[in-house]
Amino acid sequence: MKAWFKNIGPGPLVAAAFIGPGTVTVCTLAGVGFGYALLWAMLFSVFATIVLQEMSARLGVITQKGLSEVIRTEIKNPVFKTVVIVLMLSAIVVGNAAYEAGNISGGVLGLETLFGNPSVEIGVFDVNVFSLIIGLVAFLILTIGNYKTLERILIAMVMVMSVAFLVTAILTKPNLMEVFKGLFGFKMPKESVLTVVGLIGTTVVPYNLFLHAALVKEKWRAESDLQYARKDTIVAVVLGGVVSMCIIISASAIQTKTISNAVDLALGLEPLFGSFSKYFMAIGLFSAGITSAITAPLAAAYVASGCLGWSTNLKSKTFKGVWLFVLVLGVVFSSLGIKSIELIKFAQVANGLLLPLVAVFLIWVMNKSELLGKYKNSLLQNVVGVVILLVAIFLGLKSVLKVFNVL
């Protein structure tokens, strides 16, 4: 058991990254709107995430390079390389800066459910104190600049989040037979297509592929460590999937359809299951927000540094500069209540285009013998990867078309 805990690595950080306030909200809406019926979509998301993240982790352990570094060195055509790098920087760095406000705001909602809504007037602005506190905590944790310490802090936060949402789901006393049917029934109720796309899209995210490859080389150096990286990936992603399913199950217990976010869910659970359910839900939402508020700037820094050939050392000035830019922008937007719709739309389009592109590149590079040797993809891994790629293309088109109001 001690050896297992010793070899827990970046996996929980990946889980922390995809279980943000956006995931909590999408899962809440799925549960309220469709009960247990869409649990299968989360099950598929977990499988797809394990497949892609395993490739990313394998790439990081064997090559000792991040995904953005490999892209910069392996794509030879200068025009295509420039297009890919610009798209990556736009989707991950600018995109994460846009989403960071949502991550911080999600953590704030959890605190507000417990402690109310403190704010102070600074000039003409009404500043949310909790946004500043969460931003400061994220800043202090990232400033440490030590991977092992960062890993331990985030693992602890993920465990708190997991327990909070698991207890909330247990308090609702779900019908296990109905849960089983939801997992393996593969039903798509009327008007649930966009919710299914949302559930998959919020779990299979492009920036996690970059984050994972960059982090595993901080943790493991030898080819023999690949077994630990794989176990770490599977356990963490499954745990993340279970947490997401717990949120869907909790939301399914609420009879009203007026719930639009996780805070409504926390308050809606209270009269049915007591104040404890509200507290656990709020703690889970806070943990989801603050962990994503830490991992989003971190991922942006790894991507930018890899693309531009900068040092990926957590203590380098350029690396710190990128995550600080993302974090500060998120704190400002969140604390002042600014909703930069155009910036978020731009990020959604960029990410919608990037996911299939990264999936294509990842499968391509995972078949290069000169890079991976005997650790290149097997035929089965390629077949599964291509199926997931087709889903990624579908998701990408859906997200882009949705932004332009075609759907």
GROMACS .gro file of C-alpha atoms in nm:
model
  407
    1MET     CA    1   0.000   0.000   0.000
    2LYS     CA    2   0.285   0.238   0.089
    3ALA     CA    3   0.453   0.167  -0.246
    4TRP     CA    4   0.124   0.237  -0.428
    5PHE     CA    5   0.085   0.577  -0.260
    6LYS     CA    6   0.449   0.655  -0.335
    7ASN     CA    7   0.383   0.601  -0.705
    8ILE     CA    8   0.073   0.819  -0.724
    9GLY     CA    9   0.177   1.084  -0.972
   10PRO     CA   10   0.027   1.336  -1.214
   11GLY     CA   11  -0.295   1.136  -1.264
   12PRO     CA   12  -0.487   1.309  -0.984
   13LEU     CA   13  -0.373   1.645  -1.124
   14VAL     CA   14  -0.529   1.548  -1.458
   15ALA     CA   15  -0.849   1.452  -1.275
   16ALA     CA   16  -0.837   1.784  -1.089
   17ALA     CA   17  -0.800   1.964  -1.421
   18PHE     CA   18  -1.107   1.812  -1.588
   19ILE     CA   19  -1.334   1.825  -1.282
   20GLY     CA   20  -1.379   2.200  -1.272
   21PRO     CA   21  -1.689   2.412  -1.215
   22GLY     CA   22  -1.786   2.361  -1.581
   23THR     CA   23  -1.791   1.984  -1.534
   24VAL     CA   24  -1.987   2.019  -1.210
   25THR     CA   25  -2.245   2.238  -1.386
   26VAL     CA   26  -2.280   2.011  -1.693
   27CYS     CA   27  -2.315   1.702  -1.473
   28THR     CA   28  -2.572   1.883  -1.256
   29LEU     CA   29  -2.781   1.976  -1.561
   30ALA     CA   30  -2.751   1.620  -1.696
   31GLY     CA   31  -2.881   1.476  -1.370
   32VAL     CA   32  -3.163   1.727  -1.327
   33GLY     CA   33  -3.275   1.702  -1.691
   34PHE     CA   34  -3.231   1.331  -1.763
   35GLY     CA   35  -3.181   1.149  -1.432
   36TYR     CA   36  -2.945   0.852  -1.460
   37ALA     CA   37  -3.002   0.812  -1.836
   38LEU     CA   38  -2.678   0.981  -1.945
   39LEU     CA   39  -2.438   0.803  -1.709
   40TRP     CA   40  -2.323   0.598  -2.010
   41ALA     CA   41  -2.187   0.917  -2.171
   42MET     CA   42  -1.964   0.973  -1.870
   43LEU     CA   43  -1.858   0.606  -1.881
   44PHE     CA   44  -1.755   0.651  -2.247
   45SER     CA   45  -1.576   0.975  -2.156
   46VAL     CA   46  -1.372   0.794  -1.890
   47PHE     CA   47  -1.271   0.522  -2.138
   48ALA     CA   48  -1.174   0.776  -2.406
   49THR     CA   49  -0.980   0.985  -2.155
   50ILE     CA   50  -0.786   0.681  -2.029
   51VAL     CA   51  -0.687   0.585  -2.386
   52LEU     CA   52  -0.566   0.933  -2.485
   53GLN     CA   53  -0.406   1.017  -2.150
   54GLU     CA   54  -0.220   0.684  -2.150
   55MET     CA   55  -0.070   0.778  -2.488
   56SER     CA   56   0.025   1.119  -2.353
   57ALA     CA   57   0.181   0.969  -2.039
   58ARG     CA   58   0.370   0.707  -2.242
   59LEU     CA   59   0.507   0.981  -2.468
   60GLY     CA   60   0.625   1.183  -2.168
   61VAL     CA   61   0.793   0.892  -1.988
   62ILE     CA   62   0.969   0.744  -2.293
   63THR     CA   63   1.076   1.065  -2.471
   64GLN     CA   64   1.115   1.280  -2.158
   65LYS     CA   65   0.948   1.561  -2.352
   66GLY     CA   66   0.615   1.738  -2.327
   67LEU     CA   67   0.360   1.707  -2.609
   68SER     CA   68   0.411   2.068  -2.722
   69GLU     CA   69   0.788   2.010  -2.736
   70VAL     CA   70   0.738   1.701  -2.952
   71ILE     CA   71   0.504   1.890  -3.184
   72ARG     CA   72   0.764   2.166  -3.226
   73THR     CA   73   1.039   1.918  -3.313
   74GLU     CA   74   0.849   1.653  -3.513
   75ILE     CA   75   0.643   1.868  -3.751
   76LYS     CA   76   0.890   1.960  -4.025
   77ASN     CA   77   0.674   2.176  -4.254
   78PRO     CA   78   0.733   2.534  -4.129
   79VAL     CA   79   0.395   2.669  -4.243
   80PHE     CA   80   0.196   2.382  -4.089
   81LYS     CA   81   0.408   2.398  -3.772
   82THR     CA   82   0.336   2.770  -3.735
   83VAL     CA   83  -0.039   2.717  -3.783
   84VAL     CA   84  -0.045   2.437  -3.523
   85ILE     CA   85   0.161   2.634  -3.269
   86VAL     CA   86  -0.054   2.947  -3.309
   87LEU     CA   87  -0.369   2.736  -3.264
   88MET     CA   88  -0.223   2.565  -2.955
   89LEU     CA   89  -0.122   2.895  -2.798
   90SER     CA   90  -0.463   3.044  -2.877
   91ALA     CA   91  -0.661   2.748  -2.746
   92ILE     CA   92  -0.457   2.670  -2.436
   93VAL     CA   93  -0.300   2.997  -2.321
   94VAL     CA   94  -0.574   3.243  -2.424
   95GLY     CA   95  -0.844   2.979  -2.370
   96ASN     CA   96  -0.730   2.892  -2.019
   97ALA     CA   97  -0.707   3.262  -1.934
   98ALA     CA   98  -1.072   3.296  -2.042
   99TYR     CA   99  -1.181   2.988  -1.850
  100GLU     CA  100  -0.976   3.076  -1.541
  101ALA     CA  101  -1.237   3.330  -1.432
  102GLY     CA  102  -1.492   3.047  -1.440
  103ASN     CA  103  -1.265   2.822  -1.233
  104ILE     CA  104  -1.218   3.089  -0.967
  105SER     CA  105  -1.587   3.183  -0.976
  106GLY     CA  106  -1.680   2.817  -0.922
  107GLY     CA  107  -1.466   2.802  -0.609
  108VAL     CA  108  -1.624   3.131  -0.496
  109LEU     CA  109  -1.976   2.986  -0.538
  110GLY     CA  110  -1.882   2.700  -0.307
  111LEU     CA  111  -1.757   2.943  -0.040
  112GLU     CA  112  -2.060   3.170  -0.082
  113THR     CA  113  -2.292   2.876  -0.019
  114LEU     CA  114  -2.122   2.834   0.319
  115PHE     CA  115  -2.031   3.189   0.421
  116GLY     CA  116  -2.243   3.435   0.224
  117ASN     CA  117  -2.121   3.696  -0.025
  118PRO     CA  118  -1.852   3.929   0.112
  119SER     CA  119  -1.740   4.211  -0.119
  120VAL     CA  120  -1.556   4.540  -0.086
  121GLU     CA  121  -1.585   4.861  -0.284
  122ILE     CA  122  -1.265   4.971  -0.456
  123GLY     CA  123  -1.337   5.290  -0.646
  124VAL     CA  124  -1.630   5.225  -0.877
  125PHE     CA  125  -1.583   4.849  -0.856
  126ASP     CA  126  -1.755   4.602  -0.623
  127VAL     CA  127  -1.479   4.341  -0.569
  128ASN     CA  128  -1.555   3.986  -0.452
  129VAL     CA  129  -1.322   3.905  -0.160
  130PHE     CA  130  -1.338   3.528  -0.215
  131SER     CA  131  -1.206   3.569  -0.571
  132LEU     CA  132  -0.901   3.748  -0.437
  133ILE     CA  133  -0.848   3.485  -0.167
  134ILE     CA  134  -0.868   3.193  -0.413
  135GLY     CA  135  -0.637   3.377  -0.653
  136LEU     CA  136  -0.388   3.437  -0.373
  137VAL     CA  137  -0.398   3.071  -0.263
  138ALA     CA  138  -0.341   2.955  -0.623
  139PHE     CA  139  -0.055   3.205  -0.658
  140LEU     CA  140   0.117   3.087  -0.340
  141ILE     CA  141   0.086   2.719  -0.437
  142LEU     CA  142   0.221   2.779  -0.789
  143THR     CA  143   0.501   3.003  -0.655
  144ILE     CA  144   0.642   2.711  -0.455
  145GLY     CA  145   0.794   2.590  -0.782
  146ASN     CA  146   0.846   2.237  -0.649
  147TYR     CA  147   0.667   1.961  -0.840
  148LYS     CA  148   0.649   1.714  -0.550
  149THR     CA  149   0.496   1.971  -0.316
  150LEU     CA  150   0.250   2.086  -0.583
  151GLU     CA  151   0.154   1.726  -0.652
  152ARG     CA  152   0.087   1.649  -0.284
  153ILE     CA  153  -0.124   1.962  -0.233
  154LEU     CA  154  -0.340   1.888  -0.538
  155ILE     CA  155  -0.377   1.519  -0.451
  156ALA     CA  156  -0.506   1.622  -0.106
  157MET     CA  157  -0.752   1.865  -0.266
  158VAL     CA  158  -0.872   1.599  -0.512
  159MET     CA  159  -0.930   1.356  -0.226
  160VAL     CA  160  -1.136   1.618  -0.039
  161MET     CA  161  -1.337   1.687  -0.355
  162SER     CA  162  -1.391   1.316  -0.421
  163VAL     CA  163  -1.510   1.242  -0.067
  164ALA     CA  164  -1.740   1.548  -0.072
  165PHE     CA  165  -1.920   1.450  -0.392
  166LEU     CA  166  -1.926   1.078  -0.304
  167VAL     CA  167  -2.088   1.148   0.034
  168THR     CA  168  -2.338   1.381  -0.133
  169ALA     CA  169  -2.438   1.105  -0.376
  170ILE     CA  170  -2.469   0.846  -0.097
  171LEU     CA  171  -2.693   1.082   0.104
  172THR     CA  172  -2.942   1.084  -0.186
  173LYS     CA  173  -2.977   0.702  -0.154
  174PRO     CA  174  -2.971   0.626  -0.529
  175ASN     CA  175  -3.150   0.329  -0.685
  176LEU     CA  176  -2.852   0.109  -0.777
  177MET     CA  177  -3.047  -0.086  -1.041
  178GLU     CA  178  -3.142   0.239  -1.217
  179VAL     CA  179  -2.780   0.357  -1.193
  180PHE     CA  180  -2.670   0.031  -1.360
  181LYS     CA  181  -2.926   0.082  -1.638
  182GLY     CA  182  -2.801   0.437  -1.689
  183LEU     CA  183  -2.443   0.317  -1.720
  184PHE     CA  184  -2.509   0.043  -1.974
  185GLY     CA  185  -2.845   0.138  -2.129
  186PHE     CA  186  -2.692   0.375  -2.388
  187LYS     CA  187  -3.021   0.563  -2.416
  188MET     CA  188  -3.036   0.914  -2.559
  189PRO     CA  189  -3.356   1.088  -2.444
  190LYS     CA  190  -3.511   1.358  -2.657
  191GLU     CA  191  -3.313   1.685  -2.662
  192SER     CA  192  -3.017   1.526  -2.481
  193VAL     CA  193  -2.764   1.541  -2.771
  194LEU     CA  194  -2.600   1.866  -2.662
  195THR     CA  195  -2.584   1.745  -2.301
  196VAL     CA  196  -2.407   1.426  -2.416
  197VAL     CA  197  -2.164   1.639  -2.618
  198GLY     CA  198  -2.111   1.856  -2.310
  199LEU     CA  199  -2.041   1.559  -2.081
  200ILE     CA  200  -1.783   1.413  -2.319
  201GLY     CA  201  -1.635   1.750  -2.411
  202THR     CA  202  -1.584   1.856  -2.050
  203THR     CA  203  -1.394   1.532  -1.973
  204VAL     CA  204  -1.187   1.473  -2.289
  205VAL     CA  205  -1.006   1.808  -2.295
  206PRO     CA  206  -0.702   1.900  -2.507
  207TYR     CA  207  -0.502   2.083  -2.243
  208ASN     CA  208  -0.488   1.773  -2.022
  209LEU     CA  209  -0.296   1.589  -2.295
  210PHE     CA  210  -0.028   1.859  -2.281
  211LEU     CA  211  -0.033   1.880  -1.901
  212HIS     CA  212  -0.001   1.503  -1.852
  213ALA     CA  213   0.296   1.452  -2.086
  214ALA     CA  214   0.476   1.745  -1.922
  215LEU     CA  215   0.412   1.627  -1.566
  216VAL     CA  216   0.505   1.259  -1.602
  217LYS     CA  217   0.861   1.350  -1.697
  218GLU     CA  218   0.883   1.547  -1.371
  219LYS     CA  219   0.779   1.234  -1.179
  220TRP     CA  220   0.934   0.943  -1.371
  221ARG     CA  221   1.263   0.915  -1.563
  222ALA     CA  222   1.306   0.547  -1.658
  223GLU     CA  223   1.122   0.327  -1.910
  224SER     CA  224   1.052   0.081  -1.627
  225ASP     CA  225   0.841   0.353  -1.462
  226LEU     CA  226   0.586   0.333  -1.743
  227GLN     CA  227   0.388   0.069  -1.549
  228TYR     CA  228   0.341   0.317  -1.264
  229ALA     CA  229   0.240   0.594  -1.502
  230ARG     CA  230  -0.026   0.369  -1.657
  231LYS     CA  231  -0.170   0.260  -1.322
  232ASP     CA  232  -0.168   0.620  -1.203
  233THR     CA  233  -0.355   0.731  -1.515
  234ILE     CA  234  -0.622   0.461  -1.497
  235VAL     CA  235  -0.690   0.500  -1.123
  236ALA     CA  236  -0.706   0.880  -1.137
  237VAL     CA  237  -0.926   0.906  -1.446
  238VAL     CA  238  -1.165   0.639  -1.312
  239LEU     CA  239  -1.179   0.830  -0.982
  240GLY     CA  240  -1.254   1.150  -1.174
  241GLY     CA  241  -1.526   0.973  -1.368
  242VAL     CA  242  -1.682   0.838  -1.047
  243VAL     CA  243  -1.685   1.191  -0.902
  244SER     CA  244  -1.861   1.322  -1.213
  245MET     CA  245  -2.112   1.038  -1.195
  246CYS     CA  246  -2.175   1.117  -0.827
  247ILE     CA  247  -2.270   1.471  -0.926
  248ILE     CA  248  -2.514   1.339  -1.188
  249ILE     CA  249  -2.662   1.098  -0.931
  250SER     CA  250  -2.696   1.375  -0.671
  251ALA     CA  251  -2.870   1.603  -0.922
  252SER     CA  252  -3.107   1.322  -1.022
  253ALA     CA  253  -3.253   1.326  -0.671
  254ILE     CA  254  -3.393   1.678  -0.715
  255GLN     CA  255  -3.745   1.684  -0.857
  256THR     CA  256  -3.754   2.048  -0.968
  257LYS     CA  257  -3.627   2.154  -1.311
  258THR     CA  258  -3.535   2.509  -1.203
  259ILE     CA  259  -3.179   2.417  -1.103
  260SER     CA  260  -2.919   2.573  -1.333
  261ASN     CA  261  -2.591   2.525  -1.145
  262ALA     CA  262  -2.421   2.341  -0.860
  263VAL     CA  263  -2.512   2.602  -0.598
  264ASP     CA  264  -2.881   2.555  -0.677
  265LEU     CA  265  -2.820   2.183  -0.639
  266ALA     CA  266  -2.650   2.232  -0.301
  267LEU     CA  267  -2.941   2.440  -0.173
  268GLY     CA  268  -3.198   2.208  -0.333
  269LEU     CA  269  -3.055   1.905  -0.153
  270GLU     CA  270  -3.087   2.065   0.191
  271PRO     CA  271  -3.464   2.027   0.253
  272LEU     CA  272  -3.458   1.667   0.127
  273PHE     CA  273  -3.141   1.532   0.285
  274GLY     CA  274  -3.045   1.783   0.554
  275SER     CA  275  -2.782   2.056   0.581
  276PHE     CA  276  -2.494   1.806   0.558
  277SER     CA  277  -2.562   1.747   0.189
  278LYS     CA  278  -2.543   2.122   0.123
  279TYR     CA  279  -2.209   2.149   0.304
  280PHE     CA  280  -2.055   1.852   0.124
  281MET     CA  281  -2.173   1.984  -0.214
  282ALA     CA  282  -2.033   2.330  -0.140
  283ILE     CA  283  -1.696   2.187  -0.028
  284GLY     CA  284  -1.683   1.977  -0.345
  285LEU     CA  285  -1.758   2.278  -0.564
  286PHE     CA  286  -1.492   2.487  -0.387
  287SER     CA  287  -1.234   2.208  -0.431
  288ALA     CA  288  -1.324   2.166  -0.799
  289GLY     CA  289  -1.283   2.539  -0.854
  290ILE     CA  290  -0.952   2.588  -0.677
  291THR     CA  291  -0.784   2.276  -0.822
  292SER     CA  292  -0.879   2.383  -1.175
  293ALA     CA  293  -0.767   2.739  -1.092
  294ILE     CA  294  -0.421   2.592  -1.024
  295THR     CA  295  -0.396   2.339  -1.309
  296ALA     CA  296  -0.524   2.570  -1.588
  297PRO     CA  297  -0.240   2.827  -1.553
  298LEU     CA  298   0.007   2.540  -1.506
  299ALA     CA  299  -0.104   2.375  -1.832
  300ALA     CA  300  -0.086   2.708  -2.016
  301ALA     CA  301   0.271   2.760  -1.896
  302TYR     CA  302   0.380   2.412  -2.010
  303VAL     CA  303   0.220   2.458  -2.354
  304ALA     CA  304   0.363   2.805  -2.413
  305SER     CA  305   0.710   2.703  -2.294
  306GLY     CA  306   0.711   2.388  -2.507
  307CYS     CA  307   0.585   2.567  -2.819
  308LEU     CA  308   0.829   2.857  -2.793
  309GLY     CA  309   1.132   2.658  -2.681
  310TRP     CA  310   1.144   2.809  -2.333
  311SER     CA  311   1.246   2.628  -2.016
  312THR     CA  312   0.973   2.413  -1.862
  313ASN     CA  313   1.134   2.441  -1.517
  314LEU     CA  314   0.867   2.550  -1.269
  315LYS     CA  315   1.106   2.814  -1.132
  316SER     CA  316   1.203   2.976  -1.465
  317LYS     CA  317   1.092   3.338  -1.514
  318THR     CA  318   0.919   3.276  -1.850
  319PHE     CA  319   0.730   2.976  -1.711
  320LYS     CA  320   0.615   3.180  -1.410
  321GLY     CA  321   0.524   3.471  -1.638
  322VAL     CA  322   0.276   3.261  -1.839
  323TRP     CA  323   0.089   3.112  -1.542
  324LEU     CA  324   0.086   3.450  -1.369
  325PHE     CA  325  -0.074   3.610  -1.678
  326VAL     CA  326  -0.348   3.346  -1.686
  327LEU     CA  327  -0.409   3.363  -1.310
  328VAL     CA  328  -0.419   3.743  -1.288
  329LEU     CA  329  -0.660   3.768  -1.581
  330GLY     CA  330  -0.886   3.508  -1.415
  331VAL     CA  331  -0.878   3.688  -1.078
  332VAL     CA  332  -0.957   4.027  -1.235
  333PHE     CA  333  -1.247   3.894  -1.444
  334SER     CA  334  -1.386   3.689  -1.154
  335SER     CA  335  -1.351   3.949  -0.876
  336LEU     CA  336  -1.509   4.225  -1.087
  337GLY     CA  337  -1.780   3.999  -1.229
  338ILE     CA  338  -1.667   4.063  -1.588
  339LYS     CA  339  -1.804   3.814  -1.840
  340SER     CA  340  -1.582   3.832  -2.148
  341ILE     CA  341  -1.822   3.651  -2.382
  342GLU     CA  342  -1.620   3.717  -2.696
  343LEU     CA  343  -1.300   3.585  -2.537
  344ILE     CA  344  -1.478   3.270  -2.418
  345LYS     CA  345  -1.635   3.217  -2.762
  346PHE     CA  346  -1.293   3.249  -2.921
  347ALA     CA  347  -1.154   2.993  -2.672
  348GLN     CA  348  -1.440   2.750  -2.747
  349VAL     CA  349  -1.375   2.771  -3.122
  350ALA     CA  350  -0.999   2.726  -3.075
  351ASN     CA  351  -1.046   2.429  -2.842
  352GLY     CA  352  -1.306   2.277  -3.075
  353LEU     CA  353  -1.052   2.286  -3.357
  354LEU     CA  354  -0.759   2.182  -3.138
  355LEU     CA  355  -0.898   1.859  -2.987
  356PRO     CA  356  -0.924   1.666  -3.317
  357LEU     CA  357  -0.594   1.814  -3.436
  358VAL     CA  358  -0.410   1.709  -3.119
  359ALA     CA  359  -0.574   1.364  -3.131
  360VAL     CA  360  -0.454   1.320  -3.492
  361PHE     CA  361  -0.103   1.430  -3.404
  362LEU     CA  362  -0.093   1.217  -3.089
  363ILE     CA  363  -0.193   0.900  -3.277
  364TRP     CA  364   0.056   0.984  -3.554
  365VAL     CA  365   0.347   1.045  -3.319
  366MET     CA  366   0.262   0.737  -3.110
  367ASN     CA  367   0.335   0.526  -3.419
  368LYS     CA  368   0.687   0.662  -3.474
  369SER     CA  369   0.938   0.383  -3.401
  370GLU     CA  370   1.235   0.622  -3.405
  371LEU     CA  371   1.075   0.816  -3.120
  372LEU     CA  372   0.915   0.543  -2.907
  373GLY     CA  373   1.074   0.217  -3.022
  374LYS     CA  374   0.891  -0.085  -2.881
  375TYR     CA  375   0.656   0.145  -2.692
  376LYS     CA  376   0.478   0.269  -3.004
  377ASN     CA  377   0.104   0.204  -3.044
  378SER     CA  378  -0.028  -0.144  -3.109
  379LEU     CA  379  -0.294  -0.211  -3.375
  380LEU     CA  380  -0.566  -0.225  -3.109
  381GLN     CA  381  -0.453   0.107  -2.958
  382ASN     CA  382  -0.465   0.264  -3.304
  383VAL     CA  383  -0.815   0.132  -3.378
  384VAL     CA  384  -0.950   0.256  -3.045
  385GLY     CA  385  -0.766   0.585  -3.093
  386VAL     CA  386  -0.921   0.640  -3.436
  387VAL     CA  387  -1.272   0.575  -3.300
  388ILE     CA  388  -1.209   0.835  -3.028
  389LEU     CA  389  -1.066   1.068  -3.293
  390LEU     CA  390  -1.392   1.049  -3.489
  391VAL     CA  391  -1.583   1.138  -3.172
  392ALA     CA  392  -1.338   1.427  -3.115
  393ILE     CA  393  -1.406   1.557  -3.466
  394PHE     CA  394  -1.780   1.537  -3.400
  395LEU     CA  395  -1.737   1.721  -3.068
  396GLY     CA  396  -1.517   1.983  -3.231
  397LEU     CA  397  -1.770   2.055  -3.504
  398LYS     CA  398  -2.054   2.067  -3.250
  399SER     CA  399  -1.872   2.317  -3.028
  400VAL     CA  400  -1.772   2.542  -3.319
  401LEU     CA  401  -2.121   2.534  -3.472
  402LYS     CA  402  -2.278   2.601  -3.133
  403VAL     CA  403  -2.067   2.916  -3.090
  404PHE     CA  404  -2.188   3.046  -3.425
  405ASN     CA  405  -2.549   2.959  -3.330
  406VAL     CA  406  -2.584   2.704  -3.608
  407LEU     CA  407  -2.722   2.453  -3.356
   0.00000   0.00000   0.00000
